[in-house]
């Protein structure tokens, strides 16, 4: 029964996370969505913890803390997989955007040069700068951009990505992220 | 707790195998989709371990279902995180912040110089062609059925989220 209760609690929290995140994006758009995502996650986690704490009141304190930790772990894993694997793709994936640009053109085919005119590195860099600025990762002073801090959430994510790229680099290939 | 440890242990085993097989990709040309099967094997191993634990290791609070769900959720999270690095993609946003970290404040024009169309777009087009989402014919890029299905799903998803532009 405890097993099923924990599983259901995590899945319900996750589904509510997806629901409220969808409502949020429809209302506020992409700007500030990261902050809203954190708030929704934390609020649902707190509510879930409160409900489970009362439900598991017959157990000793350490057991209850352990069960809540398991609940957090499963809820986090489901939310993280959804956010990065599904929710993030229509927002940030370049491959998806290339496919959509081609599909939405009249004849679903295009010369490469024309595709580059519609969707080039200039557009990508502008979009990314806008996204990084509105999420507070970088600041604009005049016509120059600078980092708010070398230890923001996105910088930590970037260091982790570099570590993964090193781990995943095939034997005999050249390195990426020249730093 | 043993059930939870089993879920994490099997994920670690799958992740290590995934990394090793990817590192040997140039020598053993295995499809990236096939490589993902290691996580399926890890989940299967976790299920078998949980059945064994239920029969042979008494526990006051057995959590086999949570263990199975946790292993699958962690595997999906891991695949999501490692999707781009395993493809050798450099995230444009990460490249921008690293350039700002290394070289200090820069203008948009200076940041644009660190990218090339071939690196950002060309590489990804090549990948879409090799995964049969697109094909090239007489200099034209044509959307294949697989690519159209994927694009339509995401167009619908963007519609639900009311997003106008991505990428």
mmCIF file of C-alpha atoms in Angstrom:
data_model
loop_
_atom_site.group_PDB
_atom_site.id
_atom_site.type_symbol
_atom_site.label_atom_id
_atom_site.label_comp_id
_atom_site.label_asym_id
_atom_site.label_seq_id
_atom_site.Cartn_x
_atom_site.Cartn_y
_atom_site.Cartn_z
ATOM 1 C CA UNK A 1 0.000 0.000 0.000
ATOM 2 C CA UNK A 2 2.840 2.430 0.857
ATOM 3 C CA UNK A 3 4.409 1.632 -2.493
ATOM 4 C CA UNK A 4 1.217 2.442 -4.400
ATOM 5 C CA UNK A 5 0.571 5.565 -2.282
ATOM 6 C CA UNK A 6 4.039 6.970 -2.994
ATOM 7 C CA UNK A 7 3.786 6.128 -6.691
ATOM 8 C CA UNK A 8 0.339 7.742 -7.010
ATOM 9 C CA UNK A 9 1.422 10.823 -5.052
ATOM 10 C CA UNK A 10 4.441 11.319 -7.333
ATOM 11 C CA UNK A 11 2.445 10.778 -10.519
ATOM 12 C CA UNK A 12 -0.369 13.105 -9.404
ATOM 13 C CA UNK A 13 2.145 15.803 -8.447
ATOM 14 C CA UNK A 14 3.856 15.358 -11.805
ATOM 15 C CA UNK A 15 0.590 15.588 -13.776
ATOM 16 C CA UNK A 16 -0.385 18.718 -11.844
ATOM 17 C CA UNK A 17 3.074 20.140 -12.596
ATOM 18 C CA UNK A 18 2.515 19.543 -16.333
ATOM 19 C CA UNK A 19 -0.972 21.060 -16.145
ATOM 20 C CA UNK A 20 0.022 24.230 -14.285
ATOM 21 C CA UNK A 21 3.162 24.672 -16.385
ATOM 22 C CA UNK A 22 1.053 24.502 -19.558
ATOM 23 C CA UNK A 23 -1.385 27.100 -18.170
ATOM 24 C CA UNK A 24 1.553 29.300 -17.180
ATOM 25 C CA UNK A 25 3.225 29.209 -20.594
ATOM 26 C CA UNK A 26 -0.099 30.005 -22.284
ATOM 27 C CA UNK A 27 -0.522 33.042 -20.005
ATOM 28 C CA UNK A 28 3.011 34.468 -19.677
ATOM 29 C CA UNK A 29 4.781 33.030 -22.743
ATOM 30 C CA UNK A 30 8.461 32.063 -22.677
ATOM 31 C CA UNK A 31 9.635 35.070 -20.664
ATOM 32 C CA UNK A 32 10.329 34.158 -17.038
ATOM 33 C CA UNK A 33 9.086 30.617 -17.537
ATOM 34 C CA UNK A 34 12.048 29.171 -15.637
ATOM 35 C CA UNK A 35 11.069 31.076 -12.470
ATOM 36 C CA UNK A 36 7.463 29.957 -12.799
ATOM 37 C CA UNK A 37 8.587 26.364 -13.320
ATOM 38 C CA UNK A 38 10.554 26.425 -10.056
ATOM 39 C CA UNK A 39 7.631 27.975 -8.156
ATOM 40 C CA UNK A 40 5.117 25.434 -9.475
ATOM 41 C CA UNK A 41 7.470 22.547 -8.671
ATOM 42 C CA UNK A 42 8.138 23.749 -5.117
ATOM 43 C CA UNK A 43 4.502 24.542 -4.302
ATOM 44 C CA UNK A 44 3.301 21.130 -5.495
ATOM 45 C CA UNK A 45 6.143 19.422 -3.635
ATOM 46 C CA UNK A 46 5.233 21.206 -0.387
ATOM 47 C CA UNK A 47 1.556 20.271 -0.767
ATOM 48 C CA UNK A 48 2.498 16.679 -1.578
ATOM 49 C CA UNK A 49 4.796 16.489 1.441
ATOM 50 C CA UNK A 50 2.090 17.851 3.730
ATOM 51 C CA UNK A 51 -0.467 15.319 2.531
ATOM 52 C CA UNK A 52 1.994 12.394 2.763
ATOM 53 C CA UNK A 53 3.236 13.521 6.184
ATOM 54 C CA UNK A 54 -0.301 13.251 7.544
ATOM 55 C CA UNK A 55 -0.956 10.000 5.679
ATOM 56 C CA UNK A 56 2.187 8.338 7.075
ATOM 57 C CA UNK A 57 1.712 9.574 10.636
ATOM 58 C CA UNK A 58 1.856 6.029 12.066
ATOM 59 C CA UNK A 59 5.509 5.716 11.031
ATOM 60 C CA UNK A 60 8.510 7.013 13.021
ATOM 61 C CA UNK A 61 10.066 10.340 12.031
ATOM 62 C CA UNK A 62 13.084 8.878 10.185
ATOM 63 C CA UNK A 63 10.863 6.556 8.128
ATOM 64 C CA UNK A 64 8.573 9.426 7.179
ATOM 65 C CA UNK A 65 11.558 11.556 6.100
ATOM 66 C CA UNK A 66 12.865 8.632 4.030
ATOM 67 C CA UNK A 67 9.501 8.150 2.333
ATOM 68 C CA UNK A 68 9.212 11.879 1.570
ATOM 69 C CA UNK A 69 12.732 11.819 0.103
ATOM 70 C CA UNK A 70 11.710 8.941 -2.185
ATOM 71 C CA UNK A 71 8.592 10.904 -3.202
ATOM 72 C CA UNK A 72 10.722 13.992 -3.975
ATOM 73 C CA UNK A 73 13.175 11.919 -6.001
ATOM 74 C CA UNK A 74 10.483 10.316 -8.162
ATOM 75 C CA UNK A 75 8.505 13.548 -8.616
ATOM 76 C CA UNK A 76 11.709 15.422 -9.539
ATOM 77 C CA UNK A 77 12.804 12.707 -12.028
ATOM 78 C CA UNK A 78 9.442 12.720 -13.807
ATOM 79 C CA UNK A 79 9.286 16.557 -13.926
ATOM 80 C CA UNK A 80 12.885 16.875 -15.053
ATOM 81 C CA UNK A 81 12.476 14.272 -17.831
ATOM 82 C CA UNK A 82 9.349 16.057 -19.042
ATOM 83 C CA UNK A 83 10.856 19.560 -18.875
ATOM 84 C CA UNK A 84 14.081 18.699 -20.670
ATOM 85 C CA UNK A 85 12.903 15.913 -22.927
ATOM 86 C CA UNK A 86 9.530 17.147 -24.085
ATOM 87 C CA UNK A 87 8.629 20.640 -22.884
ATOM 88 C CA UNK A 88 12.008 22.140 -23.785
ATOM 89 C CA UNK A 89 12.105 20.720 -27.326
ATOM 90 C CA UNK A 90 9.478 22.947 -28.984
ATOM 91 C CA UNK A 91 11.076 25.917 -27.197
ATOM 92 C CA UNK A 92 14.750 25.405 -27.919
ATOM 93 C CA UNK A 93 15.506 22.527 -30.300
ATOM 94 C CA UNK A 94 17.187 23.729 -33.484
ATOM 95 C CA UNK A 95 16.451 20.472 -35.314
ATOM 96 C CA UNK A 96 12.735 20.734 -34.520
ATOM 97 C CA UNK A 97 12.707 24.380 -35.630
ATOM 98 C CA UNK A 98 14.414 23.456 -38.935
ATOM 99 C CA UNK A 99 11.841 20.723 -39.575
ATOM 100 C CA UNK A 100 8.942 23.054 -38.714
ATOM 101 C CA UNK A 101 10.319 25.814 -40.979
ATOM 102 C CA UNK A 102 10.437 23.348 -43.880
ATOM 103 C CA UNK A 103 7.032 21.793 -43.181
ATOM 104 C CA UNK A 104 5.376 25.209 -42.894
ATOM 105 C CA UNK A 105 6.826 26.374 -46.213
ATOM 106 C CA UNK A 106 4.417 25.986 -49.124
ATOM 107 C CA UNK A 107 5.887 22.943 -50.780
ATOM 108 C CA UNK A 108 7.697 21.258 -47.859
ATOM 109 C CA UNK A 109 10.955 21.615 -49.721
ATOM 110 C CA UNK A 110 13.497 24.383 -49.947
ATOM 111 C CA UNK A 111 16.972 25.152 -51.126
ATOM 112 C CA UNK A 112 19.513 25.205 -48.337
ATOM 113 C CA UNK A 113 20.388 28.861 -49.061
ATOM 114 C CA UNK A 114 16.735 29.874 -48.728
ATOM 115 C CA UNK A 115 16.424 27.966 -45.450
ATOM 116 C CA UNK A 116 19.476 29.809 -44.147
ATOM 117 C CA UNK A 117 17.844 33.130 -45.096
ATOM 118 C CA UNK A 118 14.721 32.192 -43.116
ATOM 119 C CA UNK A 119 16.586 30.700 -40.176
ATOM 120 C CA UNK A 120 20.263 31.554 -39.809
ATOM 121 C CA UNK A 121 22.836 31.893 -37.044
ATOM 122 C CA UNK A 122 21.844 35.586 -36.751
ATOM 123 C CA UNK A 123 18.282 34.683 -35.805
ATOM 124 C CA UNK A 124 19.480 31.929 -33.447
ATOM 125 C CA UNK A 125 21.951 34.211 -31.658
ATOM 126 C CA UNK A 126 19.364 37.028 -31.324
ATOM 127 C CA UNK A 127 16.807 34.585 -29.864
ATOM 128 C CA UNK A 128 19.303 33.076 -27.444
ATOM 129 C CA UNK A 129 20.526 36.489 -26.277
ATOM 130 C CA UNK A 130 16.935 37.581 -25.677
ATOM 131 C CA UNK A 131 16.197 34.372 -23.745
ATOM 132 C CA UNK A 132 19.352 34.633 -21.629
ATOM 133 C CA UNK A 133 18.665 38.313 -20.891
ATOM 134 C CA UNK A 134 15.003 37.826 -19.900
ATOM 135 C CA UNK A 135 15.919 34.898 -17.656
ATOM 136 C CA UNK A 136 18.530 37.048 -15.918
ATOM 137 C CA UNK A 137 21.570 35.004 -16.938
ATOM 138 C CA UNK A 138 23.165 37.928 -18.779
ATOM 139 C CA UNK A 139 22.885 41.706 -18.503
ATOM 140 C CA UNK A 140 22.959 44.253 -21.271
ATOM 141 C CA UNK A 141 24.948 47.479 -20.779
ATOM 142 C CA UNK A 142 24.690 49.725 -23.806
ATOM 143 C CA UNK A 143 25.386 47.469 -26.771
ATOM 144 C CA UNK A 144 27.429 44.919 -24.787
ATOM 145 C CA UNK A 145 26.334 41.762 -23.025
ATOM 146 C CA UNK A 146 27.973 40.457 -19.874
ATOM 147 C CA UNK A 147 27.419 37.622 -17.423
ATOM 148 C CA UNK A 148 25.471 38.391 -14.277
ATOM 149 C CA UNK A 149 27.614 35.855 -12.396
ATOM 150 C CA UNK A 150 29.893 32.890 -13.299
ATOM 151 C CA UNK A 151 27.716 30.738 -11.016
ATOM 152 C CA UNK A 152 24.167 31.153 -12.302
ATOM 153 C CA UNK A 153 21.874 28.181 -12.883
ATOM 154 C CA UNK A 154 22.637 28.206 -16.622
ATOM 155 C CA UNK A 155 26.404 28.393 -16.077
ATOM 156 C CA UNK A 156 26.249 25.350 -13.801
ATOM 157 C CA UNK A 157 24.159 23.610 -16.490
ATOM 158 C CA UNK A 158 26.801 24.591 -19.077
ATOM 159 C CA UNK A 159 29.706 23.218 -16.988
ATOM 160 C CA UNK A 160 27.748 19.990 -16.623
ATOM 161 C CA UNK A 161 27.131 19.864 -20.409
ATOM 162 C CA UNK A 162 30.874 20.264 -21.026
ATOM 163 C CA UNK A 163 31.568 17.377 -18.646
ATOM 164 C CA UNK A 164 29.054 15.242 -20.528
ATOM 165 C CA UNK A 165 30.577 16.213 -23.885
ATOM 166 C CA UNK A 166 33.992 15.126 -22.614
ATOM 167 C CA UNK A 167 32.541 11.837 -21.372
ATOM 168 C CA UNK A 168 30.633 11.212 -24.605
ATOM 169 C CA UNK A 169 33.339 12.317 -27.064
ATOM 170 C CA UNK A 170 34.087 9.260 -29.244
ATOM 171 C CA UNK A 171 37.662 8.015 -29.151
ATOM 172 C CA UNK A 172 39.588 9.699 -31.955
ATOM 173 C CA UNK A 173 37.302 12.721 -32.487
ATOM 174 C CA UNK A 174 38.176 16.387 -31.960
ATOM 175 C CA UNK A 175 37.062 18.288 -28.881
ATOM 176 C CA UNK A 176 34.168 20.755 -28.763
ATOM 177 C CA UNK A 177 33.677 23.848 -26.561
ATOM 178 C CA UNK A 178 37.114 25.328 -27.047
ATOM 179 C CA UNK A 179 37.732 26.877 -23.615
ATOM 180 C CA UNK B 1 15.615 1.303 0.662
ATOM 181 C CA UNK B 2 17.199 -1.686 -1.106
ATOM 182 C CA UNK B 3 14.596 -1.296 -3.870
ATOM 183 C CA UNK B 4 15.591 2.361 -4.367
ATOM 184 C CA UNK B 5 19.286 1.483 -4.341
ATOM 185 C CA UNK B 6 18.587 -1.166 -6.984
ATOM 186 C CA UNK B 7 16.909 1.453 -9.210
ATOM 187 C CA UNK B 8 19.876 3.826 -8.894
ATOM 188 C CA UNK B 9 22.473 1.060 -9.332
ATOM 189 C CA UNK B 10 20.880 -0.211 -12.541
ATOM 190 C CA UNK B 11 20.698 3.350 -13.876
ATOM 191 C CA UNK B 12 24.407 3.842 -13.178
ATOM 192 C CA UNK B 13 25.204 0.557 -14.979
ATOM 193 C CA UNK B 14 23.097 1.626 -17.988
ATOM 194 C CA UNK B 15 24.697 5.097 -18.020
ATOM 195 C CA UNK B 16 28.241 3.687 -17.931
ATOM 196 C CA UNK B 17 27.439 1.270 -20.781
ATOM 197 C CA UNK B 18 25.790 4.114 -22.727
ATOM 198 C CA UNK B 19 28.909 6.268 -22.362
ATOM 199 C CA UNK B 20 31.255 3.408 -23.339
ATOM 200 C CA UNK B 21 29.283 2.426 -26.435
ATOM 201 C CA UNK B 22 29.065 6.085 -27.517
ATOM 202 C CA UNK B 23 32.819 6.509 -27.099
ATOM 203 C CA UNK B 24 33.341 3.532 -29.416
ATOM 204 C CA UNK B 25 30.889 4.965 -31.967
ATOM 205 C CA UNK B 26 33.544 5.687 -34.602
ATOM 206 C CA UNK B 27 34.805 2.089 -34.399
ATOM 207 C CA UNK B 28 31.430 0.337 -33.984
ATOM 208 C CA UNK B 29 28.864 2.271 -36.025
ATOM 209 C CA UNK B 30 25.739 1.425 -34.047
ATOM 210 C CA UNK B 31 22.579 3.500 -34.430
ATOM 211 C CA UNK B 32 21.971 5.961 -31.576
ATOM 212 C CA UNK B 33 18.470 4.566 -31.127
ATOM 213 C CA UNK B 34 19.876 1.052 -30.670
ATOM 214 C CA UNK B 35 22.357 2.375 -28.103
ATOM 215 C CA UNK B 36 19.399 3.556 -26.013
ATOM 216 C CA UNK B 37 18.436 -0.107 -25.552
ATOM 217 C CA UNK B 38 20.957 -0.260 -22.699
ATOM 218 C CA UNK B 39 18.423 1.653 -20.589
ATOM 219 C CA UNK B 40 15.732 -0.860 -21.468
ATOM 220 C CA UNK B 41 18.095 -3.625 -20.364
ATOM 221 C CA UNK B 42 18.815 -1.705 -17.165
ATOM 222 C CA UNK B 43 15.098 -1.376 -16.409
ATOM 223 C CA UNK B 44 14.601 -5.086 -17.057
ATOM 224 C CA UNK B 45 17.500 -5.856 -14.721
ATOM 225 C CA UNK B 46 15.920 -3.649 -12.076
ATOM 226 C CA UNK B 47 12.564 -5.434 -12.388
ATOM 227 C CA UNK B 48 14.249 -8.839 -12.004
ATOM 228 C CA UNK B 49 16.232 -7.560 -9.009
ATOM 229 C CA UNK B 50 13.073 -6.271 -7.339
ATOM 230 C CA UNK B 51 11.306 -9.614 -7.831
ATOM 231 C CA UNK B 52 14.321 -11.354 -6.287
ATOM 232 C CA UNK B 53 14.378 -8.877 -3.369
ATOM 233 C CA UNK B 54 10.676 -9.465 -2.670
ATOM 234 C CA UNK B 55 11.257 -13.219 -2.468
ATOM 235 C CA UNK B 56 14.569 -13.352 -0.612
ATOM 236 C CA UNK B 57 15.157 -10.092 1.271
ATOM 237 C CA UNK B 58 12.433 -9.271 3.807
ATOM 238 C CA UNK B 59 11.770 -5.543 4.206
ATOM 239 C CA UNK B 60 9.453 -3.595 6.482
ATOM 240 C CA UNK B 61 8.609 -1.211 3.644
ATOM 241 C CA UNK B 62 9.109 -2.881 0.249
ATOM 242 C CA UNK B 63 8.931 -0.351 -2.606
ATOM 243 C CA UNK B 64 9.203 -2.407 -5.829
ATOM 244 C CA UNK B 65 6.740 -0.288 -7.853
ATOM 245 C CA UNK B 66 8.414 2.964 -6.825
ATOM 246 C CA UNK B 67 11.785 1.408 -7.692
ATOM 247 C CA UNK B 68 10.630 0.438 -11.195
ATOM 248 C CA UNK B 69 9.018 3.841 -11.799
ATOM 249 C CA UNK B 70 12.074 5.639 -10.408
ATOM 250 C CA UNK B 71 14.487 3.724 -12.632
ATOM 251 C CA UNK B 72 12.404 4.495 -15.740
ATOM 252 C CA UNK B 73 11.974 8.179 -14.783
ATOM 253 C CA UNK B 74 15.703 8.596 -14.010
ATOM 254 C CA UNK B 75 16.580 6.860 -17.297
ATOM 255 C CA UNK B 76 14.317 9.248 -19.209
ATOM 256 C CA UNK B 77 15.824 12.226 -17.355
ATOM 257 C CA UNK B 78 19.323 10.959 -18.121
ATOM 258 C CA UNK B 79 18.527 10.450 -21.821
ATOM 259 C CA UNK B 80 17.088 14.001 -21.935
ATOM 260 C CA UNK B 81 20.214 15.524 -20.378
ATOM 261 C CA UNK B 82 22.661 13.574 -22.524
ATOM 262 C CA UNK B 83 20.764 13.893 -25.823
ATOM 263 C CA UNK B 84 22.746 16.874 -27.116
ATOM 264 C CA UNK B 85 26.181 15.963 -25.698
ATOM 265 C CA UNK B 86 25.926 12.436 -27.102
ATOM 266 C CA UNK B 87 25.205 13.947 -30.535
ATOM 267 C CA UNK B 88 28.262 16.184 -30.162
ATOM 268 C CA UNK B 89 26.065 19.294 -30.263
ATOM 269 C CA UNK B 90 27.293 22.494 -28.739
ATOM 270 C CA UNK B 91 24.396 24.473 -27.314
ATOM 271 C CA UNK B 92 24.442 28.002 -28.817
ATOM 272 C CA UNK B 93 23.360 29.486 -25.462
ATOM 273 C CA UNK B 94 26.176 27.673 -23.652
ATOM 274 C CA UNK B 95 28.672 28.839 -26.259
ATOM 275 C CA UNK B 96 27.526 32.440 -25.754
ATOM 276 C CA UNK B 97 27.867 32.346 -21.948
ATOM 277 C CA UNK B 98 31.263 30.600 -22.189
ATOM 278 C CA UNK B 99 32.489 33.273 -24.598
ATOM 279 C CA UNK B 100 31.307 35.989 -22.186
ATOM 280 C CA UNK B 101 33.057 34.183 -19.328
ATOM 281 C CA UNK B 102 36.314 33.834 -21.245
ATOM 282 C CA UNK B 103 36.407 37.115 -23.166
ATOM 283 C CA UNK B 104 34.377 39.505 -21.037
ATOM 284 C CA UNK B 105 31.559 41.812 -22.243
ATOM 285 C CA UNK B 106 30.860 41.602 -25.974
ATOM 286 C CA UNK B 107 28.471 43.057 -28.536
ATOM 287 C CA UNK B 108 25.993 40.967 -30.529
ATOM 288 C CA UNK B 109 28.247 41.329 -33.583
ATOM 289 C CA UNK B 110 31.264 39.956 -31.677
ATOM 290 C CA UNK B 111 29.216 37.041 -30.361
ATOM 291 C CA UNK B 112 27.926 36.276 -33.856
ATOM 292 C CA UNK B 113 31.537 35.767 -35.047
ATOM 293 C CA UNK B 114 31.951 32.690 -32.830
ATOM 294 C CA UNK B 115 29.276 30.871 -34.857
ATOM 295 C CA UNK B 116 29.134 29.710 -38.435
ATOM 296 C CA UNK B 117 26.048 28.635 -40.373
ATOM 297 C CA UNK B 118 27.726 25.314 -41.143
ATOM 298 C CA UNK B 119 28.403 24.629 -37.482
ATOM 299 C CA UNK B 120 24.979 25.647 -36.197
ATOM 300 C CA UNK B 121 22.637 24.759 -39.057
ATOM 301 C CA UNK B 122 24.653 22.605 -41.475
ATOM 302 C CA UNK B 123 25.608 20.014 -38.897
ATOM 303 C CA UNK B 124 22.023 19.632 -37.733
ATOM 304 C CA UNK B 125 20.731 19.388 -41.308
ATOM 305 C CA UNK B 126 23.245 16.596 -41.938
ATOM 306 C CA UNK B 127 21.966 14.840 -38.844
ATOM 307 C CA UNK B 128 18.330 15.211 -39.972
ATOM 308 C CA UNK B 129 19.263 13.746 -43.358
ATOM 309 C CA UNK B 130 21.145 10.803 -41.802
ATOM 310 C CA UNK B 131 18.185 10.077 -39.503
ATOM 311 C CA UNK B 132 15.893 10.151 -42.568
ATOM 312 C CA UNK B 133 13.770 13.089 -41.434
ATOM 313 C CA UNK B 134 14.920 14.991 -44.530
ATOM 314 C CA UNK B 135 16.440 14.070 -47.843
ATOM 315 C CA UNK B 136 18.324 16.085 -50.401
ATOM 316 C CA UNK B 137 17.451 15.998 -54.095
ATOM 317 C CA UNK B 138 19.021 18.233 -56.738
ATOM 318 C CA UNK B 139 20.065 20.780 -54.135
ATOM 319 C CA UNK B 140 16.617 20.876 -52.505
ATOM 320 C CA UNK B 141 15.920 19.838 -48.935
ATOM 321 C CA UNK B 142 12.739 17.778 -48.834
ATOM 322 C CA UNK B 143 10.858 16.743 -45.707
ATOM 323 C CA UNK B 144 10.460 12.973 -45.432
ATOM 324 C CA UNK B 145 7.386 11.389 -43.874
ATOM 325 C CA UNK B 146 9.187 10.783 -40.566
ATOM 326 C CA UNK B 147 10.269 14.432 -40.391
ATOM 327 C CA UNK B 148 6.775 15.648 -41.222
ATOM 328 C CA UNK B 149 5.204 13.533 -38.477
ATOM 329 C CA UNK B 150 7.700 14.843 -35.915
ATOM 330 C CA UNK B 151 7.204 18.436 -37.068
ATOM 331 C CA UNK B 152 3.387 18.156 -36.974
ATOM 332 C CA UNK B 153 3.460 16.742 -33.434
ATOM 333 C CA UNK B 154 5.564 19.676 -32.264
ATOM 334 C CA UNK B 155 3.487 22.216 -34.190
ATOM 335 C CA UNK B 156 0.432 20.846 -32.330
ATOM 336 C CA UNK B 157 2.349 20.932 -29.030
ATOM 337 C CA UNK B 158 3.376 24.541 -29.668
ATOM 338 C CA UNK B 159 -0.265 25.301 -30.386
ATOM 339 C CA UNK B 160 -1.250 23.933 -26.966
ATOM 340 C CA UNK B 161 1.472 26.018 -25.321
ATOM 341 C CA UNK B 162 0.650 29.047 -27.532
ATOM 342 C CA UNK B 163 4.276 29.443 -28.572
ATOM 343 C CA UNK B 164 5.018 31.383 -31.733
ATOM 344 C CA UNK B 165 8.709 30.759 -32.316
ATOM 345 C CA UNK B 166 11.250 28.315 -31.037
ATOM 346 C CA UNK B 167 14.809 27.350 -31.721
#
